[in-house]
Tab-separated table of C-alpha atoms and ligand atoms in Angstrom:
chain	number	residue	atom	x	y	z
A	29	MET	CA	0.000	0.000	0.000
A	30	LEU	CA	2.857	2.369	0.828
A	31	GLN	CA	4.335	1.929	-2.648
A	32	GLU	CA	0.941	2.384	-4.272
A	33	VAL	CA	0.382	5.624	-2.377
A	34	ARG	CA	3.843	6.890	-3.309
A	35	THR	CA	3.429	5.945	-6.978
A	36	GLU	CA	0.032	7.648	-7.101
A	37	PHE	CA	1.535	10.792	-5.616
A	38	LEU	CA	4.259	10.869	-8.270
A	39	LYS	CA	1.618	10.438	-10.992
A	40	LEU	CA	-0.549	13.294	-9.682
A	41	PHE	CA	1.982	15.840	-8.477
A	42	SER	CA	5.396	16.893	-9.681
A	43	SER	CA	7.243	17.041	-6.340
A	44	SER	CA	8.891	14.380	-4.257
A	45	PRO	CA	6.887	13.481	-1.129
A	46	ARG	CA	7.776	12.548	2.418
A	47	LEU	CA	6.137	9.346	3.637
A	48	PHE	CA	4.292	8.796	6.914
A	49	CYS	CA	2.224	6.072	8.449
A	50	SER	CA	-0.416	6.065	11.157
A	51	PRO	CA	-1.997	2.923	12.667
A	52	GLY	CA	-5.473	1.862	13.704
A	53	ARG	CA	-6.055	0.674	17.246
A	54	ILE	CA	-7.864	-1.980	19.188
A	55	ASN	CA	-9.033	-1.528	22.723
A	56	ILE	CA	-8.423	-4.491	25.011
A	57	ILE	CA	-10.758	-3.105	27.676
A	58	GLY	CA	-12.057	0.218	29.055
A	59	GLU	CA	-14.834	1.198	26.663
A	60	HIS	CA	-16.490	4.630	26.937
A	61	THR	CA	-14.458	5.274	30.075
A	62	ASP	CA	-12.151	7.817	28.408
A	63	TYR	CA	-14.606	10.721	28.285
A	64	ASN	CA	-15.511	9.898	31.873
A	65	GLU	CA	-11.897	10.498	32.930
A	66	GLY	CA	-11.428	6.773	33.544
A	67	PHE	CA	-8.930	4.112	32.479
A	68	VAL	CA	-8.381	2.474	29.090
A	69	LEU	CA	-6.111	-0.240	27.743
A	70	PRO	CA	-5.704	0.132	23.976
A	71	ALA	CA	-2.905	-0.762	21.548
A	72	ALA	CA	-1.944	0.364	18.052
A	73	ILE	CA	-2.212	-2.359	15.396
A	74	GLU	CA	-0.249	-3.140	12.281
A	75	LYS	CA	-2.937	-1.858	9.970
A	76	ASN	CA	-2.168	1.635	8.790
A	77	ILE	CA	-3.003	4.663	6.753
A	78	TYR	CA	-0.024	5.687	4.610
A	79	PHE	CA	0.576	9.272	3.533
A	80	ALA	CA	2.692	10.809	0.783
A	81	ILE	CA	2.890	14.563	1.381
A	82	ALA	CA	4.765	17.543	-0.013
A	83	PRO	CA	4.323	21.311	0.219
A	84	ASN	CA	3.073	22.971	-2.977
A	85	THR	CA	3.221	26.489	-4.358
A	86	CYS	CA	-0.323	26.745	-5.783
A	87	GLY	CA	-1.828	27.817	-2.441
A	88	LYS	CA	-4.391	24.979	-2.509
A	89	PHE	CA	-4.753	21.978	-0.238
A	90	ARG	CA	-4.952	19.087	-2.704
A	91	PHE	CA	-6.019	15.705	-1.337
A	92	TYR	CA	-6.326	12.325	-3.035
A	93	ALA	CA	-8.004	9.469	-1.159
A	94	TYR	CA	-6.440	6.426	-2.815
A	95	ASN	CA	-8.920	3.787	-1.602
A	96	LEU	CA	-11.902	5.857	-2.694
A	97	GLN	CA	-10.157	7.250	-5.792
A	98	GLU	CA	-11.433	10.709	-4.964
A	99	PHE	CA	-9.563	13.951	-5.550
A	100	LYS	CA	-10.555	17.171	-3.776
A	101	GLU	CA	-8.896	20.565	-3.592
A	102	PHE	CA	-9.516	23.553	-1.339
A	103	ASP	CA	-8.536	27.213	-1.552
A	104	SER	CA	-9.572	27.764	2.017
A	105	ILE	CA	-10.074	25.406	4.926
A	106	LYS	CA	-13.668	26.431	5.679
A	107	HIS	CA	-15.939	23.410	6.098
A	108	GLN	CA	-19.170	22.324	7.732
A	109	LYS	CA	-19.251	19.888	10.644
A	110	LYS	CA	-19.806	16.596	8.801
A	111	GLN	CA	-18.404	13.086	8.618
A	112	LEU	CA	-16.631	13.544	5.274
A	113	TRP	CA	-13.071	12.292	4.787
A	114	GLU	CA	-11.737	15.702	3.768
A	115	ASN	CA	-12.996	17.224	7.027
A	116	TYR	CA	-10.526	15.144	9.034
A	117	LEU	CA	-7.705	16.785	7.073
A	118	LEU	CA	-9.174	20.276	6.867
A	119	GLY	CA	-10.014	20.034	10.554
A	120	VAL	CA	-6.362	19.404	11.400
A	121	VAL	CA	-5.247	22.484	9.463
A	122	SER	CA	-7.989	24.509	11.083
A	123	GLN	CA	-7.024	23.411	14.620
A	124	MET	CA	-3.377	24.217	13.932
A	125	GLN	CA	-4.294	27.633	12.603
A	126	LYS	CA	-6.312	28.308	15.744
A	127	THR	CA	-3.107	28.069	17.740
A	128	GLY	CA	-1.726	30.917	15.656
A	129	LYS	CA	0.459	28.849	13.287
A	130	MET	CA	0.646	29.510	9.588
A	131	ILE	CA	0.118	26.269	7.663
A	132	PRO	CA	1.318	26.393	4.051
A	133	SER	CA	-0.623	24.397	1.455
A	134	VAL	CA	0.269	20.772	0.708
A	135	ASP	CA	-0.409	17.941	-1.713
A	136	VAL	CA	-1.487	14.706	-0.049
A	137	VAL	CA	-2.169	11.169	-1.178
A	138	PHE	CA	-3.315	8.742	1.491
A	139	GLY	CA	-4.467	5.147	1.436
A	140	GLY	CA	-4.703	2.422	3.999
A	141	THR	CA	-5.432	-1.056	5.203
A	142	ILE	CA	-7.632	-0.254	8.226
A	143	PRO	CA	-11.195	-1.317	7.495
A	144	TRP	CA	-13.328	1.809	7.669
A	145	GLY	CA	-16.268	2.007	10.100
A	146	SER	CA	-15.193	-1.125	11.955
A	147	GLY	CA	-14.308	0.311	15.334
A	148	LEU	CA	-10.568	0.320	14.601
A	149	SER	CA	-10.169	4.111	14.552
A	150	SER	CA	-9.320	4.744	10.946
A	151	SER	CA	-10.442	8.316	11.611
A	152	ALA	CA	-7.931	8.858	14.430
A	153	ALA	CA	-5.257	7.340	12.185
A	154	LEU	CA	-6.141	9.884	9.503
A	155	GLU	CA	-6.154	12.936	11.796
A	156	CYS	CA	-3.068	11.964	13.736
A	157	GLY	CA	-1.090	10.933	10.661
A	158	PHE	CA	-1.787	14.209	8.880
A	159	ALA	CA	-1.180	16.296	12.001
A	160	TYR	CA	2.110	14.486	12.641
A	161	ALA	CA	3.214	14.970	9.036
A	162	LEU	CA	2.460	18.714	8.957
A	163	ASN	CA	4.268	19.110	12.262
A	164	GLU	CA	7.380	17.424	10.839
A	165	ILE	CA	7.325	19.005	7.404
A	166	PHE	CA	6.886	22.575	8.655
A	167	SER	CA	8.712	22.156	12.007
A	168	LEU	CA	5.659	23.481	13.841
A	169	GLY	CA	6.915	22.472	17.269
A	170	PHE	CA	3.807	20.673	18.590
A	171	SER	CA	4.485	17.901	21.099
A	172	LYS	CA	2.939	14.481	20.452
A	173	LEU	CA	0.417	15.095	23.228
A	174	GLU	CA	-0.548	18.432	21.672
A	175	LEU	CA	-1.089	16.652	18.358
A	176	VAL	CA	-3.302	14.110	20.137
A	177	LYS	CA	-5.448	16.822	21.718
A	178	LEU	CA	-5.648	18.778	18.518
A	179	SER	CA	-6.780	15.667	16.618
A	180	GLN	CA	-9.437	14.996	19.257
A	181	LEU	CA	-10.755	18.527	18.716
A	182	VAL	CA	-11.040	17.787	15.005
A	183	GLU	CA	-13.602	15.091	15.904
A	184	HIS	CA	-15.518	17.490	18.136
A	185	GLU	CA	-15.483	20.526	15.891
A	186	SER	CA	-15.168	19.271	12.311
A	187	ILE	CA	-16.939	15.902	12.497
A	188	GLY	CA	-19.438	16.232	15.341
A	189	VAL	CA	-18.368	13.296	17.542
A	190	ASN	CA	-17.671	14.274	21.139
A	191	CYS	CA	-15.132	11.493	21.540
A	192	GLY	CA	-12.663	10.964	24.360
A	193	ILE	CA	-8.917	10.909	23.963
A	194	MET	CA	-8.230	7.166	23.775
A	195	ASP	CA	-8.083	6.642	20.019
A	196	GLN	CA	-5.795	9.530	19.189
A	197	PHE	CA	-3.567	8.701	22.157
A	198	ALA	CA	-3.231	5.038	21.198
A	199	VAL	CA	-2.586	5.858	17.565
A	200	MET	CA	0.121	8.396	18.397
A	201	PHE	CA	1.805	6.673	21.366
A	202	GLY	CA	1.445	3.017	20.288
A	203	LYS	CA	4.480	0.769	20.663
A	204	LYS	CA	5.178	-2.581	19.029
A	205	ASN	CA	4.036	-5.538	21.176
A	206	HIS	CA	2.881	-3.243	23.984
A	207	VAL	CA	-0.492	-2.212	25.359
A	208	ILE	CA	-1.033	1.259	26.774
A	209	GLN	CA	-2.597	1.639	30.195
A	210	LEU	CA	-3.825	5.215	30.164
A	211	ASP	CA	-5.377	7.247	32.936
A	212	CYS	CA	-7.614	9.609	30.970
A	213	LYS	CA	-7.773	12.052	33.881
A	214	SER	CA	-4.070	12.680	34.462
A	215	LEU	CA	-2.965	11.368	31.039
A	216	ASP	CA	-0.282	9.339	32.810
A	217	TYR	CA	0.380	6.100	31.001
A	218	ASN	CA	2.329	2.859	31.204
A	219	LEU	CA	3.372	0.672	28.344
A	220	PHE	CA	3.594	-2.995	29.115
A	221	PRO	CA	4.240	-6.033	26.968
A	222	TRP	CA	1.323	-7.969	25.549
A	223	ASN	CA	2.146	-11.282	27.051
A	224	VAL	CA	-0.432	-14.046	26.747
A	225	GLU	CA	1.665	-17.077	25.819
A	226	GLY	CA	0.016	-19.728	23.655
A	227	TYR	CA	-2.979	-17.575	22.712
A	228	THR	CA	-3.908	-15.565	19.647
A	229	LEU	CA	-5.926	-12.372	19.793
A	230	LEU	CA	-8.256	-12.391	16.814
A	231	LEU	CA	-10.310	-9.570	15.376
A	232	CYS	CA	-13.601	-10.703	13.865
A	233	ASN	CA	-15.267	-8.117	11.692
A	234	SER	CA	-19.047	-8.428	11.885
A	235	GLY	CA	-19.476	-6.548	8.623
A	236	VAL	CA	-21.909	-4.211	10.393
A	237	LYS	CA	-20.697	-0.640	9.868
A	238	HIS	CA	-21.017	1.684	12.774
A	239	SER	CA	-21.399	5.406	12.496
A	240	LEU	CA	-20.452	7.095	15.730
A	241	ALA	CA	-21.739	10.537	14.802
A	242	SER	CA	-25.192	9.387	13.824
A	243	SER	CA	-25.279	6.717	16.512
A	244	GLU	CA	-25.938	6.960	20.181
A	245	TYR	CA	-22.398	7.961	21.140
A	246	ASN	CA	-23.180	11.546	22.057
A	247	VAL	CA	-26.340	10.421	23.868
A	248	ARG	CA	-24.316	8.048	26.071
A	249	ARG	CA	-21.958	10.861	26.903
A	250	ARG	CA	-24.826	13.072	28.005
A	251	GLU	CA	-26.333	10.303	30.128
A	252	CYS	CA	-23.032	9.984	32.013
A	253	GLU	CA	-22.907	13.748	32.507
A	254	ASP	CA	-26.450	13.658	33.901
A	255	GLY	CA	-25.293	11.146	36.532
A	256	VAL	CA	-22.398	13.412	37.492
A	257	THR	CA	-24.720	16.397	37.810
A	258	ILE	CA	-26.984	14.519	40.225
A	259	VAL	CA	-24.221	13.255	42.502
A	260	SER	CA	-22.431	16.604	42.454
A	261	ARG	CA	-25.535	18.213	43.997
A	262	HIS	CA	-24.744	16.221	47.135
A	263	ALA	CA	-20.972	16.063	47.191
A	264	GLU	CA	-18.219	18.548	46.516
A	265	SER	CA	-15.362	18.217	44.019
A	266	ILE	CA	-17.203	15.911	41.644
A	267	HIS	CA	-16.200	16.658	38.073
A	268	SER	CA	-16.621	13.300	36.371
A	269	LEU	CA	-17.668	9.712	37.015
A	270	ARG	CA	-14.076	9.096	38.050
A	271	ASP	CA	-14.697	11.134	41.203
A	272	ILE	CA	-17.779	9.116	42.168
A	273	SER	CA	-17.520	6.057	44.402
A	274	SER	CA	-19.709	3.028	44.049
A	275	GLU	CA	-21.422	3.897	47.351
A	276	GLN	CA	-22.230	7.423	46.160
A	277	LEU	CA	-23.692	6.091	42.942
A	278	GLU	CA	-25.927	3.660	44.818
A	279	ARG	CA	-26.955	6.300	47.356
A	280	TYR	CA	-28.258	8.714	44.699
A	281	ALA	CA	-29.461	6.124	42.171
A	282	SER	CA	-33.114	6.759	42.957
A	283	GLU	CA	-32.754	10.373	41.796
A	284	MET	CA	-31.561	9.297	38.376
A	285	GLN	CA	-34.008	9.124	35.512
A	286	GLY	CA	-34.195	6.807	32.515
A	287	LYS	CA	-31.019	4.861	31.898
A	288	THR	CA	-28.678	7.209	33.745
A	289	TYR	CA	-27.938	4.923	36.688
A	290	GLN	CA	-27.361	1.927	34.441
A	291	ARG	CA	-24.884	3.836	32.252
A	292	CYS	CA	-22.977	5.155	35.272
A	293	ARG	CA	-22.882	1.716	36.923
A	294	TYR	CA	-21.322	0.296	33.776
A	295	ILE	CA	-18.600	2.979	33.701
A	296	LEU	CA	-17.631	2.410	37.343
A	297	ASP	CA	-17.497	-1.360	36.824
A	298	GLU	CA	-15.558	-1.020	33.588
A	299	ASN	CA	-12.917	1.139	35.289
A	300	GLU	CA	-12.523	-1.610	37.852
A	301	ARG	CA	-12.166	-4.211	35.090
A	302	VAL	CA	-9.393	-2.186	33.437
A	303	GLN	CA	-7.405	-2.306	36.670
A	304	GLN	CA	-7.972	-6.038	36.992
A	305	MET	CA	-7.012	-6.578	33.369
A	306	GLY	CA	-3.708	-4.786	33.932
A	307	LYS	CA	-2.871	-7.254	36.693
A	308	ALA	CA	-4.048	-10.285	34.701
A	309	LEU	CA	-1.855	-9.265	31.760
A	310	LEU	CA	1.174	-8.685	33.942
A	311	ASN	CA	0.666	-12.179	35.391
A	312	GLY	CA	0.112	-13.667	31.929
A	313	ASP	CA	-3.148	-15.095	33.286
A	314	ALA	CA	-5.049	-15.914	30.097
A	315	LYS	CA	-8.105	-17.338	31.862
A	316	GLN	CA	-8.600	-14.163	33.878
A	317	VAL	CA	-8.017	-12.001	30.774
A	318	GLY	CA	-10.767	-13.987	29.064
A	319	THR	CA	-13.180	-13.748	31.981
A	320	LEU	CA	-12.766	-9.965	31.999
A	321	LEU	CA	-13.331	-9.744	28.241
A	322	PHE	CA	-16.639	-11.605	28.523
A	323	ALA	CA	-17.707	-9.511	31.522
A	324	ALA	CA	-16.859	-6.275	29.698
A	325	HIS	CA	-18.928	-7.379	26.737
A	326	THR	CA	-21.939	-8.103	28.889
A	327	GLY	CA	-21.613	-4.602	30.356
A	328	MET	CA	-21.355	-2.962	26.918
A	329	SER	CA	-24.304	-4.932	25.616
A	330	CYS	CA	-26.753	-5.026	28.528
A	331	GLU	CA	-25.946	-1.927	30.587
A	332	TYR	CA	-24.397	0.524	28.170
A	333	GLU	CA	-26.432	-0.835	25.237
A	334	ALA	CA	-23.668	-0.024	22.803
A	335	SER	CA	-23.519	-3.371	21.007
A	336	CYS	CA	-25.834	-4.769	18.326
A	337	VAL	CA	-27.550	-8.084	17.579
A	338	GLU	CA	-24.848	-9.297	15.195
A	339	ILE	CA	-21.955	-8.550	17.559
A	340	ASP	CA	-23.768	-10.158	20.497
A	341	GLU	CA	-24.226	-13.203	18.312
A	342	MET	CA	-20.493	-13.280	17.531
A	343	VAL	CA	-19.637	-13.215	21.211
A	344	ASP	CA	-22.166	-15.986	21.926
A	345	ILE	CA	-20.755	-18.150	19.147
A	346	ALA	CA	-17.221	-17.520	20.467
A	347	ARG	CA	-18.360	-18.573	23.929
A	348	SER	CA	-19.441	-21.942	22.561
A	349	CYS	CA	-16.170	-22.627	20.690
A	350	ASP	CA	-13.396	-24.839	22.065
A	351	GLY	CA	-10.232	-22.973	22.970
A	352	VAL	CA	-11.867	-19.541	23.383
A	353	VAL	CA	-11.248	-17.927	26.776
A	354	GLY	CA	-12.856	-14.538	26.165
A	355	SER	CA	-14.438	-12.265	23.599
A	356	ARG	CA	-15.949	-8.814	23.419
A	357	ILE	CA	-16.807	-5.892	21.187
A	358	THR	CA	-13.927	-3.432	20.697
A	359	GLY	CA	-14.221	0.322	20.114
A	360	GLY	CA	-17.163	2.690	20.317
A	361	GLY	CA	-19.696	-0.015	19.494
A	362	PHE	CA	-22.962	-0.297	17.537
A	363	GLY	CA	-21.222	-2.611	15.038
A	364	GLY	CA	-17.633	-3.189	13.987
A	365	CYS	CA	-15.395	-5.899	15.394
A	366	THR	CA	-14.966	-8.256	18.302
A	367	ILE	CA	-11.644	-9.279	19.809
A	368	THR	CA	-11.397	-12.905	20.880
A	369	LEU	CA	-8.650	-14.618	22.815
A	370	VAL	CA	-8.231	-18.151	21.451
A	371	GLU	CA	-5.739	-20.918	22.132
A	372	ARG	CA	-3.314	-20.868	19.228
A	373	ASP	CA	-4.112	-24.451	18.191
A	374	ALA	CA	-7.833	-23.758	18.155
A	375	VAL	CA	-7.769	-20.762	15.788
A	376	ASP	CA	-8.674	-22.766	12.657
A	377	SER	CA	-11.600	-24.581	14.197
A	378	PHE	CA	-12.782	-21.308	15.761
A	379	THR	CA	-12.811	-19.380	12.486
A	380	LYS	CA	-14.607	-22.236	10.701
A	381	GLN	CA	-17.269	-22.496	13.374
A	382	MET	CA	-17.714	-18.723	13.572
A	383	THR	CA	-17.986	-18.389	9.791
A	384	SER	CA	-20.626	-21.066	9.393
A	385	GLN	CA	-22.769	-20.189	12.403
A	386	TYR	CA	-22.643	-16.425	11.858
A	387	TYR	CA	-23.431	-16.786	8.164
A	388	VAL	CA	-26.452	-18.958	8.835
A	389	LYS	CA	-27.931	-16.339	11.157
A	390	HIS	CA	-26.996	-13.095	9.411
A	391	ASN	CA	-26.068	-13.972	5.865
A	392	ILE	CA	-22.750	-12.140	6.266
A	393	SER	CA	-19.308	-13.759	6.040
A	394	PRO	CA	-17.227	-12.419	8.906
A	395	SER	CA	-13.575	-11.624	8.261
A	396	PHE	CA	-10.733	-12.406	10.639
A	397	MET	CA	-7.438	-10.750	11.356
A	398	GLU	CA	-4.807	-11.742	13.874
A	399	VAL	CA	-4.028	-8.698	16.014
A	400	VAL	CA	-0.407	-7.674	15.611
A	401	ILE	CA	0.405	-4.827	17.965
A	402	GLY	CA	2.467	-2.205	16.176
A	403	ASP	CA	4.101	1.194	16.528
A	404	GLY	CA	2.357	4.560	16.615
A	405	THR	CA	2.285	7.354	14.003
A	406	ARG	CA	5.699	7.931	12.417
A	407	GLU	CA	7.685	9.022	9.388
A	408	LEU	CA	8.912	6.200	7.142
B	520	GLA	C1	-14.693	5.800	20.200
B	520	GLA	C2	-14.169	7.128	20.720
B	520	GLA	C3	-13.244	6.924	21.928
B	520	GLA	C4	-13.889	6.039	22.972
B	520	GLA	C5	-14.464	4.777	22.324
B	520	GLA	C6	-15.243	3.952	23.302
B	520	GLA	O1	-13.677	5.026	19.653
B	520	GLA	O2	-13.472	7.814	19.717
B	520	GLA	O3	-12.887	8.172	22.468
B	520	GLA	O4	-14.851	6.732	23.706
B	520	GLA	O5	-15.319	5.078	21.245
B	520	GLA	O6	-14.411	3.423	24.254
């Protein structure tokens, strides 16, 4: 893909480009906890978006999306808040300009191997990759963390998804064979080796596309904020669900309307599971890792209601397969992929069983990908 992107650039533009790459991510556990100032445990994967980029002298931002074979050019970076691929790039320029930097125009070709709309953060890969490249090419002086925050703002202001910081952080700070344990309140993080001997982590793509902006994502976020508002009426120094204890949540549960309590309960439990997962991984305890994956899925599906019929089915099928110790939805939800921890010797029988049973129910052939944990955004 890198060579294809480079060749396409040379065909379209007359200059010689610099090459960058930016990965997708999986999340082992800690779903929807990031915007509640909780804990997450993601990792960058070896599926990337590749960029060929060079400054130009025509004053226009010229973008070519290789996978879509679409060319677009812009004299100015004005755009409406919408989930269009060019808005991820224009949004980056716009956020950089807001900090007072002058961003000269560039030619860009990008193309990648991250399945779009599958919960693997192709959008964060796009924002972070472009932001990183501009920062390098024009020596803008942003730190990696500043690029992460700026890319998150692109989602809020140019796309309309009020996402947390996990995806951009994982994409930018990913390290080969390591998972990132991130505290989304302090932004302190630890990298530790992915170490589950004898097991394979498999991504199963349900083929159901999610759309975070048009989905319930922003609704979930508001429901969590409602819970915080209620508890903070009774207790001081409550800014997020992170500041709320289990006892406080139970004490004020009766004041919460609709699904608020249920959403908050899930977030508190999920934070706890992230801590337990950290320990299980450090101990190389595959059984416990698996138990936590199943428990997290049940929370996402029943309490947070951020799964879908097809994904629930995938997890149920996984549960019935020999050699599987755990499985759950990964990413924002409402479609996309599951991650499943399977004994290495059982991978073939698992994929066969999953393919036939899932197809019978949903008429979709799932696709599988072994998770290879890779490095974060970088120049090649
Ligand atoms: C999306 C968002 C992240 C995070 C996850 C759910 O991927 O971009 O910030 O909230 O959903 O864990």
